[in-house]
mmCIF file of C-alpha atoms in Angstrom:
data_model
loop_
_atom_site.group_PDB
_atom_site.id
_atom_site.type_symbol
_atom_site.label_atom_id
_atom_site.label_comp_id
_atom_site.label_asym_id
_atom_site.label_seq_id
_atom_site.Cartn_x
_atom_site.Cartn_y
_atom_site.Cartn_z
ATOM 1 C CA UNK A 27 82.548 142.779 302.835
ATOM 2 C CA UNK A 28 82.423 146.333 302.238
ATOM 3 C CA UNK A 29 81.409 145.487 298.628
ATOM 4 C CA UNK A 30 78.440 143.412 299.744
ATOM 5 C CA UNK A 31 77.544 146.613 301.971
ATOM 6 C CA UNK A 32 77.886 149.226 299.015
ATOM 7 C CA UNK A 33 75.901 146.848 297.069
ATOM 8 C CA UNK A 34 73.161 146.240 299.845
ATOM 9 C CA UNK A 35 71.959 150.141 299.614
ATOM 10 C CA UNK A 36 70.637 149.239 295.824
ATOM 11 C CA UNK A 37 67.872 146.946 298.308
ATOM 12 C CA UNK A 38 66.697 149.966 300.162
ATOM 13 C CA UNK A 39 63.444 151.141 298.743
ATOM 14 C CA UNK A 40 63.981 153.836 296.071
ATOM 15 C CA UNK A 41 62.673 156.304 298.052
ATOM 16 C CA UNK A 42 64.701 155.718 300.826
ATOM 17 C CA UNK A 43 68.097 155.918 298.215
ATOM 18 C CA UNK A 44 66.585 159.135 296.669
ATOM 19 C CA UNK A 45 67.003 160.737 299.794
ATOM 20 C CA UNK A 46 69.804 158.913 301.312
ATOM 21 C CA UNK A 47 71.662 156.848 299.405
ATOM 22 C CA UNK A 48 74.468 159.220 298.542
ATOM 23 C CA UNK A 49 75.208 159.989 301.842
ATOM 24 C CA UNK A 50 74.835 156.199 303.425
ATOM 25 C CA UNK A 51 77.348 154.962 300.361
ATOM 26 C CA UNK A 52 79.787 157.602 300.992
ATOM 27 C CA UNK A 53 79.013 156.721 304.860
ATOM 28 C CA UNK A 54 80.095 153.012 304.138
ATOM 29 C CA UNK A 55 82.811 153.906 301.855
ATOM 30 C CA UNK A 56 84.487 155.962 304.805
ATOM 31 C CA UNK A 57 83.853 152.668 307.896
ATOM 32 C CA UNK A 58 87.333 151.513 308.312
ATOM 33 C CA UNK A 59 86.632 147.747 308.403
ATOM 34 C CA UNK A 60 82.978 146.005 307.998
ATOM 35 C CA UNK A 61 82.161 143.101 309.336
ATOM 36 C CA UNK A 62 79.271 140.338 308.535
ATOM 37 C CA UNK A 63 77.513 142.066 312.056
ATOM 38 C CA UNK A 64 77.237 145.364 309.981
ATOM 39 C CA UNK A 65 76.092 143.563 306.883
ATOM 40 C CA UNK A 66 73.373 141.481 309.199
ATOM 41 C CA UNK A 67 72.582 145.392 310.647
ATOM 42 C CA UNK A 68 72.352 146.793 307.260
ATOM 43 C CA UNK A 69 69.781 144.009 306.040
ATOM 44 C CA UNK A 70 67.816 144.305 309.039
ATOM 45 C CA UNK A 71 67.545 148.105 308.465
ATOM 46 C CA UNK A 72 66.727 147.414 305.062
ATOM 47 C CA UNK A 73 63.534 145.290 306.344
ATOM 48 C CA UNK A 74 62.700 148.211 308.650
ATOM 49 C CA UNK A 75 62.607 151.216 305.809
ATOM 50 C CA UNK A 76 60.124 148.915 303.795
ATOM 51 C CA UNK A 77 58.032 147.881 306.819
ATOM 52 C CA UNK A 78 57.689 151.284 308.539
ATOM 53 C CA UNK A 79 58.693 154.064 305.799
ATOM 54 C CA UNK A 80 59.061 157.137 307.599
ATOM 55 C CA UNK A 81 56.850 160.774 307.136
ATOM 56 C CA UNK A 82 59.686 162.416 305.032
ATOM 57 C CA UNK A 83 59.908 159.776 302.728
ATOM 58 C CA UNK A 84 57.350 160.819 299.815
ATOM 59 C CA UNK A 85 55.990 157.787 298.613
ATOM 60 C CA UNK A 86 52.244 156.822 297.710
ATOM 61 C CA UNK A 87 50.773 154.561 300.051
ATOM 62 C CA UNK A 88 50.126 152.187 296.796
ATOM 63 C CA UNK A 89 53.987 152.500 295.844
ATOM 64 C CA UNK A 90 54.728 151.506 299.539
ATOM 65 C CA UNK A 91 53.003 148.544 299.471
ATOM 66 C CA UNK A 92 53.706 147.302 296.019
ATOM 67 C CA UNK A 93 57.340 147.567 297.234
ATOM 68 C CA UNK A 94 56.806 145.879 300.801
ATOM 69 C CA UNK A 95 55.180 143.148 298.819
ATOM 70 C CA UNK A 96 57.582 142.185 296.283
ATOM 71 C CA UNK A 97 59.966 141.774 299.576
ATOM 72 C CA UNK A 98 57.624 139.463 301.519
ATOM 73 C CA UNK A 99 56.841 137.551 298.405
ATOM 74 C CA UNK A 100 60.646 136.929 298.021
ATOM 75 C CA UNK A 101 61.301 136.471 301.957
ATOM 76 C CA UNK A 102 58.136 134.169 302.706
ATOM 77 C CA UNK A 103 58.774 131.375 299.840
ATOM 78 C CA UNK A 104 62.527 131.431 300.581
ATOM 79 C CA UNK A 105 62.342 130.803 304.496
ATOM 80 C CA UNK A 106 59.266 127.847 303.366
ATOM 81 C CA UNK A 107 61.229 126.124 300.489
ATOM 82 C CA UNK A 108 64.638 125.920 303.043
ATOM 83 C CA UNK A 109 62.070 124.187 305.033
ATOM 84 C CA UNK A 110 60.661 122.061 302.789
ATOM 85 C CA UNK A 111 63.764 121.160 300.871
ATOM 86 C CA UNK A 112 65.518 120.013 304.925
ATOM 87 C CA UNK A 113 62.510 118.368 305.737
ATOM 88 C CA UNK A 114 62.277 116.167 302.377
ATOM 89 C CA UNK A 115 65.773 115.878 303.021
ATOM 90 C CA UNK A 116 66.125 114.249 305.930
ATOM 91 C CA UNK A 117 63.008 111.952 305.951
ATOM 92 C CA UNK A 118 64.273 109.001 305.017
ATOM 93 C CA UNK A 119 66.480 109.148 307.664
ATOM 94 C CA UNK A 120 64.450 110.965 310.484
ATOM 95 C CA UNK A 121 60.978 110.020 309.376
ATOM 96 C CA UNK A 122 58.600 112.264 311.780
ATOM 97 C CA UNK A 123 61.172 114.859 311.461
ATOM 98 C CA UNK A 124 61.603 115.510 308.166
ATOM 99 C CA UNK A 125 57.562 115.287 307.979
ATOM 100 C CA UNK A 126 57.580 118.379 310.801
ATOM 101 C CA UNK A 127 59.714 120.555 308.762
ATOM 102 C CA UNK A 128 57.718 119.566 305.428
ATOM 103 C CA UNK A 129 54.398 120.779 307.113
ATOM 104 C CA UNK A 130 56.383 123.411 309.539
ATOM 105 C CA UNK A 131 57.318 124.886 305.739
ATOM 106 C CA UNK A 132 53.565 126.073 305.118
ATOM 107 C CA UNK A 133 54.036 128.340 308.270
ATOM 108 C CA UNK A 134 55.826 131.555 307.120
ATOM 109 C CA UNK A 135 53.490 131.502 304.131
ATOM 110 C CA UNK A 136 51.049 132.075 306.780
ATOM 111 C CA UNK A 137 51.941 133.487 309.395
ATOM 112 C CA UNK A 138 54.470 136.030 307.745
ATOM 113 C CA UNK A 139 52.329 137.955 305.821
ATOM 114 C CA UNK A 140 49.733 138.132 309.068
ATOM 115 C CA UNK A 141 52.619 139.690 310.933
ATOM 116 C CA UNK A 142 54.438 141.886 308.747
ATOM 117 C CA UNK A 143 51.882 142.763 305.974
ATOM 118 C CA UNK A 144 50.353 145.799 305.837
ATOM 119 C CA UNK A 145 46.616 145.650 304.080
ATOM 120 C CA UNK A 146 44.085 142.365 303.480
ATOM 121 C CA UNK A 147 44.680 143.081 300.143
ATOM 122 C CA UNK A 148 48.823 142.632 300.256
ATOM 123 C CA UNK A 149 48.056 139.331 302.708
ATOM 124 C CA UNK A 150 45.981 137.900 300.411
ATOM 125 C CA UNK A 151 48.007 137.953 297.805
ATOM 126 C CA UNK A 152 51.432 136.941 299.905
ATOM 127 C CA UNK A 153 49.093 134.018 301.636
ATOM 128 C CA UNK A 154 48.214 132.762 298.017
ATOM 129 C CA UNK A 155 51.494 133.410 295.761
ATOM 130 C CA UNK A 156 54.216 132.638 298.482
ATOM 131 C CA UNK A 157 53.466 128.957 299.075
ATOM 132 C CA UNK A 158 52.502 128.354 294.887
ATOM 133 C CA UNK A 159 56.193 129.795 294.668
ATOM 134 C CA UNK A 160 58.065 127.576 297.428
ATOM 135 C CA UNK A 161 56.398 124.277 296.590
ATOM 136 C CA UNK A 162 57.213 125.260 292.839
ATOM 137 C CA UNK A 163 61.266 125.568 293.536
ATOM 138 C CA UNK A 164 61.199 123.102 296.624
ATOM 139 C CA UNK A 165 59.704 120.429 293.997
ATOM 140 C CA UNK A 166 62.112 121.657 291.025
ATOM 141 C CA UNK A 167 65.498 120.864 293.671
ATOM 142 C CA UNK A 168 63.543 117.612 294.874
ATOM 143 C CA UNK A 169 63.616 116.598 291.421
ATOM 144 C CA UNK A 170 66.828 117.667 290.003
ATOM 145 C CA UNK A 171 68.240 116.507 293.278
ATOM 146 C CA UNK A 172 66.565 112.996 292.309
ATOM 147 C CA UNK A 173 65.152 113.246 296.484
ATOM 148 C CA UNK A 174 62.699 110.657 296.992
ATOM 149 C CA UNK A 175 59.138 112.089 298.124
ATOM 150 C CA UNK A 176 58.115 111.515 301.367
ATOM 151 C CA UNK A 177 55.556 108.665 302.323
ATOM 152 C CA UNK A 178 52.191 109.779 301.580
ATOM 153 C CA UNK A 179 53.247 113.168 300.011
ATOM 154 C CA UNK A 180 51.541 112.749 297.056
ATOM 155 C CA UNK A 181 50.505 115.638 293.669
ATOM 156 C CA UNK A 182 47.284 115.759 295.926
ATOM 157 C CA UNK A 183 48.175 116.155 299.415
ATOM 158 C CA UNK A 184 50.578 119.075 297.662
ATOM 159 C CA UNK A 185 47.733 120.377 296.248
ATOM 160 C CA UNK A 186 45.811 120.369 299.356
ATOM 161 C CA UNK A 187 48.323 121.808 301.515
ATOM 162 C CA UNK A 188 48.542 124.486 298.966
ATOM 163 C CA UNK A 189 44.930 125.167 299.068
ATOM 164 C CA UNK A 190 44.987 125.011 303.003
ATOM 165 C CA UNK A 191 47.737 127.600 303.507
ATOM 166 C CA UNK A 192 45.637 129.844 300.556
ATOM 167 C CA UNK A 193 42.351 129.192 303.120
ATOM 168 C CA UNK A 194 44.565 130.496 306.430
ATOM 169 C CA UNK A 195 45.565 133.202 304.418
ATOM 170 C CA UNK A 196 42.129 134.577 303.325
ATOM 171 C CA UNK A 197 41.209 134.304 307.230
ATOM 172 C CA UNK A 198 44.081 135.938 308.471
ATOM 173 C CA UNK A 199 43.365 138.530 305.690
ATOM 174 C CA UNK A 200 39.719 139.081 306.893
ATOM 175 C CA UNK A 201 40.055 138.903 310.458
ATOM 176 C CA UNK A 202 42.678 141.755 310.814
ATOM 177 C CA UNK A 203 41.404 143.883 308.589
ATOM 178 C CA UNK A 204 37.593 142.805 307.363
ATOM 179 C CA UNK A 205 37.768 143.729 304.171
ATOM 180 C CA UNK A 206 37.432 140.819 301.730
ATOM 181 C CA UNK A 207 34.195 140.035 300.068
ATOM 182 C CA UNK A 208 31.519 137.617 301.737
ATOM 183 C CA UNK A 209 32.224 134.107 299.502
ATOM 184 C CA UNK A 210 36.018 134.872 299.376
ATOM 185 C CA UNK A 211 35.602 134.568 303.121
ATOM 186 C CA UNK A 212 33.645 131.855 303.218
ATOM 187 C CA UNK A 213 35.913 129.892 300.881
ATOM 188 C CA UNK A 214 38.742 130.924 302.973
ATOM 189 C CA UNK A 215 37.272 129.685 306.595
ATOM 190 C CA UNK A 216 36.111 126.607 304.988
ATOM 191 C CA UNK A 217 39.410 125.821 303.303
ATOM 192 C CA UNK A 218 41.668 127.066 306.317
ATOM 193 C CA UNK A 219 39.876 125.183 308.699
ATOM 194 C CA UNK A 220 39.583 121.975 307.273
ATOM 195 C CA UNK A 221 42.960 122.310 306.646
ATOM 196 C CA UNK A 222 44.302 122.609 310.330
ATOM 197 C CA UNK A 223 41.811 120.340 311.029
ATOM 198 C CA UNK A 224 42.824 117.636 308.677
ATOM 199 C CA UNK A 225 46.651 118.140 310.288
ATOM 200 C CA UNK A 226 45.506 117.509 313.531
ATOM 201 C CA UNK A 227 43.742 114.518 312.657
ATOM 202 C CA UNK A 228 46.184 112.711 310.677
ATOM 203 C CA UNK A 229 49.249 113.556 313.465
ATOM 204 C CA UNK A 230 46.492 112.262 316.095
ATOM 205 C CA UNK A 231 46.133 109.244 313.579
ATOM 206 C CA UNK A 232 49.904 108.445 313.647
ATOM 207 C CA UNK A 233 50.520 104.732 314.863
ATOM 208 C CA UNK A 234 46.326 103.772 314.436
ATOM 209 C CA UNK A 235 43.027 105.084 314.456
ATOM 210 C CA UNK A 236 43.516 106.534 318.145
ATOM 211 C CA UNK A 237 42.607 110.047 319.121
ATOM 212 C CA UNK A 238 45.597 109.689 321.776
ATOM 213 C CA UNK A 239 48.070 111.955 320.467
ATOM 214 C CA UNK A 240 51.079 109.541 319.762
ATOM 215 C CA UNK A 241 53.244 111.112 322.999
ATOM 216 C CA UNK A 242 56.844 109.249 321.645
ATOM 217 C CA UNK A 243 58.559 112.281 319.827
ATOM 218 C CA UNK A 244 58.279 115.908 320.680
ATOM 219 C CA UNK A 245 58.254 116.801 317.094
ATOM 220 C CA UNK A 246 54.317 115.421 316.406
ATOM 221 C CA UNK A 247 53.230 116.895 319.781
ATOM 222 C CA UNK A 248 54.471 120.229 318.275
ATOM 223 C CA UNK A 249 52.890 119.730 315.064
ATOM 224 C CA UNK A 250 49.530 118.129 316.392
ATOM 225 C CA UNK A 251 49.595 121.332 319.417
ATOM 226 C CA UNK A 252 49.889 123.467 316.437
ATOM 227 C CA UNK A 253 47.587 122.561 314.354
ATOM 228 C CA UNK A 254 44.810 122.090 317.324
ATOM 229 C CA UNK A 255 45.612 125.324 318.375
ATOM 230 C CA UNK A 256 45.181 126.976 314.845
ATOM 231 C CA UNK A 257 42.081 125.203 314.223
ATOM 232 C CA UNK A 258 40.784 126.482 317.833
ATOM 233 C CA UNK A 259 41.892 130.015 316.661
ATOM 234 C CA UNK A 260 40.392 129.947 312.986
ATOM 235 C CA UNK A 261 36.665 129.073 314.406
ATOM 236 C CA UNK A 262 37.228 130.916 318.103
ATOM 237 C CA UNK A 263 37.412 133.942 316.320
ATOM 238 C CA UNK A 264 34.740 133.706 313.933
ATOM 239 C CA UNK A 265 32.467 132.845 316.637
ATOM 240 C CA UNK A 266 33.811 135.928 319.431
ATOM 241 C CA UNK A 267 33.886 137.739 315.769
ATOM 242 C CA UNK A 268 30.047 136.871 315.210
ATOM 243 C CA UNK A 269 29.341 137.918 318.559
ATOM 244 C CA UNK A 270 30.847 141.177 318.597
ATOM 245 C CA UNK A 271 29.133 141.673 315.578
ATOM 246 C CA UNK A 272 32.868 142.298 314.162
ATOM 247 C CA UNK A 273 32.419 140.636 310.799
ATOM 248 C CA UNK A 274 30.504 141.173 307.771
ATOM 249 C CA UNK A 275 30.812 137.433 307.137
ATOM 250 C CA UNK A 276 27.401 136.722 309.483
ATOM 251 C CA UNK A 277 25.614 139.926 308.186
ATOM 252 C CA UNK A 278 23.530 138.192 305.646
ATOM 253 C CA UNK A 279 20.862 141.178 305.271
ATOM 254 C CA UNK A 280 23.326 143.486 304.772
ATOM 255 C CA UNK B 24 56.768 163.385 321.450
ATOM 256 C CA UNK B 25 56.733 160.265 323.703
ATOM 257 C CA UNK B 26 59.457 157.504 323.385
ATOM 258 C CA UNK B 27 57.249 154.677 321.576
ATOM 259 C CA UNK B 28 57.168 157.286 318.672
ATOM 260 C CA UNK B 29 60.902 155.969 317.907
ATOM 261 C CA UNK B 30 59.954 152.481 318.368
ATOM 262 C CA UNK B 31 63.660 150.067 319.033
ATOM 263 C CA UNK B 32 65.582 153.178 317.493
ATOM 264 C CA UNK B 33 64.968 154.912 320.876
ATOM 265 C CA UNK B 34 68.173 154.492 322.634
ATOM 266 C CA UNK B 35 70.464 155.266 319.492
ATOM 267 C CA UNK B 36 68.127 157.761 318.888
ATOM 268 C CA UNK B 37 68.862 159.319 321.743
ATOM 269 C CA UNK B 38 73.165 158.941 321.148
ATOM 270 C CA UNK B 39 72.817 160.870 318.086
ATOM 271 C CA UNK B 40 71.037 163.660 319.629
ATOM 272 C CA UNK B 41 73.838 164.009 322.719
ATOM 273 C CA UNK B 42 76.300 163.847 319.903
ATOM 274 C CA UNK B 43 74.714 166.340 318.141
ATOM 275 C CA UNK B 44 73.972 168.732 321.217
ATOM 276 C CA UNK B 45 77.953 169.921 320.635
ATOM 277 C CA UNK B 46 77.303 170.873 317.206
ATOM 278 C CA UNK B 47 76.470 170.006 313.490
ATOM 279 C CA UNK B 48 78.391 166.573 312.358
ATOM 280 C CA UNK B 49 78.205 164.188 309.522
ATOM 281 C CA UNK B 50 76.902 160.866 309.993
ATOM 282 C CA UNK B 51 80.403 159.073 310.028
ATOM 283 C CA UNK B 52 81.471 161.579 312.248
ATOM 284 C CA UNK B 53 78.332 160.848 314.713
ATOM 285 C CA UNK B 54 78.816 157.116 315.052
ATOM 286 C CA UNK B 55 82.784 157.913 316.121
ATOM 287 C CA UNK B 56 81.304 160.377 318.914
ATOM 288 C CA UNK B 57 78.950 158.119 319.695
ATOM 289 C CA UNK B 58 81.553 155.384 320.291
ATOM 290 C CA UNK B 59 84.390 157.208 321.787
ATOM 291 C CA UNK B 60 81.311 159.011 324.341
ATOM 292 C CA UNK B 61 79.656 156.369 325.105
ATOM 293 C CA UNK B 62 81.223 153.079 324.053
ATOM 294 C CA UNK B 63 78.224 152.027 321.962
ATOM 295 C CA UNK B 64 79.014 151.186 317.811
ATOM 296 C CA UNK B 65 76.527 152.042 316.163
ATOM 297 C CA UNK B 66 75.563 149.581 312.957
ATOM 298 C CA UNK B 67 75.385 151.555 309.416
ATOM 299 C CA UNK B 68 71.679 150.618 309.420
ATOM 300 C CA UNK B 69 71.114 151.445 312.694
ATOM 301 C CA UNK B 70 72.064 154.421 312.488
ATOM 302 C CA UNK B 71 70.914 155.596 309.379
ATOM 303 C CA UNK B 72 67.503 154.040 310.851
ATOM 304 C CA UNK B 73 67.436 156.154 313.870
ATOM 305 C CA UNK B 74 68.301 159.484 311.694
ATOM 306 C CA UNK B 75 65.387 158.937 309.539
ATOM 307 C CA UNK B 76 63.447 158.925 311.904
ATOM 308 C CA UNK B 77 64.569 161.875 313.929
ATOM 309 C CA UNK B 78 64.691 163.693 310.499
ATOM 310 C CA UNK B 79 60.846 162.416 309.946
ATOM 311 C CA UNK B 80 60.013 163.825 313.796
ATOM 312 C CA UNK B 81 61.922 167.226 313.070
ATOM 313 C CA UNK B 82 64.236 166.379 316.094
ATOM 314 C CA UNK B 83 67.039 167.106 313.672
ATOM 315 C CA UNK B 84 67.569 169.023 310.422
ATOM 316 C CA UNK B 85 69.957 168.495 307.875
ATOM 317 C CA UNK B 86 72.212 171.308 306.979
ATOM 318 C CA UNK B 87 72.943 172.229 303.508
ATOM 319 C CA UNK B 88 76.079 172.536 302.481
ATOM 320 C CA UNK B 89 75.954 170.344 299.113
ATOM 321 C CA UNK B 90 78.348 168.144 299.960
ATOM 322 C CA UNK B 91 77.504 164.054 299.947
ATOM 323 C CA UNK B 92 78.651 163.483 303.719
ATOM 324 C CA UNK B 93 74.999 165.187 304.777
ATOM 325 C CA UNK B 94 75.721 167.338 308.173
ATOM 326 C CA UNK B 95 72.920 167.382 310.413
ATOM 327 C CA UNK B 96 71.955 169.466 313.916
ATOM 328 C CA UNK B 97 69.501 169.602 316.202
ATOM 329 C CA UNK B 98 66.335 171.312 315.872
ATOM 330 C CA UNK B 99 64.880 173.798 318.572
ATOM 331 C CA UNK B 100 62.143 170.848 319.169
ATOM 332 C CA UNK B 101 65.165 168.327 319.319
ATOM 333 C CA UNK B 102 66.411 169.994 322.088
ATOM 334 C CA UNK B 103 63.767 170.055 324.063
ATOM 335 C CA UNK B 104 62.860 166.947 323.500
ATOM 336 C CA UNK B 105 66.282 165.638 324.454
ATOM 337 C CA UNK B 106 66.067 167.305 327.485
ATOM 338 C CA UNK B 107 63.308 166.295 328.719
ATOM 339 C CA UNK B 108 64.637 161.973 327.842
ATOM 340 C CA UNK B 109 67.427 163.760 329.919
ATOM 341 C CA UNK B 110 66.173 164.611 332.891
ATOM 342 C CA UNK B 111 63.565 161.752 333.073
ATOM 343 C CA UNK B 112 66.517 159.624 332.760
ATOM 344 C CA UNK B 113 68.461 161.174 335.373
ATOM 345 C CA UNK B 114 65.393 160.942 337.419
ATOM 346 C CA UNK B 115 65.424 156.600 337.122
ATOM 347 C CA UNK B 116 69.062 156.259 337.335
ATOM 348 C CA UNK B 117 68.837 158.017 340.801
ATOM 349 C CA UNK B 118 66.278 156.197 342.085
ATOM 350 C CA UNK B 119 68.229 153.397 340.690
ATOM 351 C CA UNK B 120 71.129 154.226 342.542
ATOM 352 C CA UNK B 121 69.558 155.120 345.763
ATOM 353 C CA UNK B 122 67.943 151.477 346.105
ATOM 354 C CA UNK B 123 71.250 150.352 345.643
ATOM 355 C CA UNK B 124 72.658 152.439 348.518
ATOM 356 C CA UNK B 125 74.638 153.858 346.169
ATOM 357 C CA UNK B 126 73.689 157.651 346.395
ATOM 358 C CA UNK B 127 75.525 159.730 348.114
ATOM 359 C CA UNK B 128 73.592 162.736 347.310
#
């Protein structure tokens, strides 16, 4: 374990190690035993130097991101293609399930990078790469695996989930931070939307054409609460953002 | 220097600094102190989190001595910074205490 921990400090960002990796390594060298908690504490301090780098740390604000980036990219796609690969997994055997985790795998890629990202710029391109990246590998094990595809999970509906989750993430880029050009925007709250909307549909569809939401498992409530609530949020805040005259989006003459 | 300023490291923070208020140690030698004072372990990340930070604040300074296990102490703005998380703390824990009819001052 104490290996793993030595080893761990090469993670840290390399300003962090310039200034103290000699001292944390000979720190872990002298702890008597470590344990998997200390590991778990290392990696989570690991998360925290690239999320909030601290004054003394030179580093270019560019550098920082760059860095921060590469990490999200990794983390994001991991966390969805776990979640992807369980729900393909186990859908032939729990059916709405296995669909649940399948969609519920688009959600780091999106909501991730809104959290812990630190400009538009690094969202937008965490939103776009990290669910290209776990649909990639999370199709690669389905097939090497020789796992079945779900029902109605076809190179298309991939394609448009892809495209959806790229949408939310252009949003989420301009709403926090209002800083990507007009048709990128556009493009984005089109996509996004339809998206969530198209989600919320086809989970209200579930069992016939009924816009009763089909109340027999508490996974498609989730889902179907989910997606309504994402599609309220996508065009509530557009609108409130219009209003407040908080977007550029609406500011044709400008 | 309010307490939000150290975010979730606040309260190790804060055992470093008491550890510190005795003299100059090395980080190893901080996170026994801390332990054996106030029954708290410290994680390595944790800990190394929280110094960063105080170093970043200049609540503590390292000292040189060009050795790897890094010494650090407490600055004169550490000191009165830690006093005043002192005495505020002091200042809860009584009223605490007295709404628990515990006080006997």
């Amino acid at each position: 374990m104490k290996r793993i921990a030595v080893w761990l400090v090469r993670l840290y960002p390399s300003v962090w190690r310039t200034r103290y990796g000699d001292e944390f390594t000979d720190f872990l060298e002298q702890y008597h035993s470590i344990c998997l908690r200390d590991v778990l504490d290392i990696v989570i301090g690991i998360c925290d130097a690239y999320l909030y780098p601290q004054r003394n740390m030179v580093m270019s604000e560019q550098l920082a991101r760059k860095e921060s980036t590469f990490i999200l990219i990794g983390l994001c796609p991991l966390i969805s293609t776990i979640l992807f690969i369980i729900g393909v997994g186990i859908v032939s055997i729990y059916e709405v399930i296995g669909l649940f985790f399948v969609a519920l795998s688009i959600v780091p890629s999106v909501l991730l990078p809104f959290i812990l990202a630190r400009s538009a710029h690094q969202r937008l391109v965490i939103g776009a790469v990290s669910p290209l990246i776990a649909l990639v590998v999370g199709f690669f094990v389905l097939i090497l695996f020789n796992i079945p595809l779900p029902r109605g999970l076809s190179g298309w509906r991939v394609a448009e989930m892809l495209l959806g989750a790229i949408g939310v993430a252009l949003i989420l880029a301009n709403v926090k931070d209002n800083g990507l050009p007009r048709p990128l925007s556009i493009v984005g709250i089109l996509l996004g939307t339809s998206w969530l909307l198209h989600h919320t549909f086809m989970m209200l569809e579930v069992g016939g054409p009924s816009l009763i939401p089909p109340v027999q498992d508490l996974p498609s409530i989730t889902l179907v609460a989910l997606n309504a609530l994402g599609a309220t949020w996508v065009l509530g805040t557009f609108v409130w953002l219009a209003l407040r005259k908080r977007t550029t989006l609406f500011r044709w003459g400008a | 220097m309010s307490k939000d300023d150290l975010g979730r490291y606040h309260s190790p923070a804060l055992l470093i600094m008491v550890s510190l208020a005795e003299g100059e140690k090395h980080g190893y030698a901080i996170m026994e102190d801390v332990e054996v004072m106030a029954g708290i372990q410290l994680g390595p990340g944790t800990l190394y989190g929280a110094i960063s930070r105080l170093e970043a604040r200049a609540l503590i300074e390292p000292v040189e001595d060009g050795s790897r296990r890094q010494p650090y102490r407490l600055t004169e703005a550490g000191s009165q910074f830690l006093q005043t998380e002192l005495e505020r703390m002091r200042s809860w824990s009584g009223e605490g205490l007295r709404r628990l009819g515990l006080d006997t001052v």
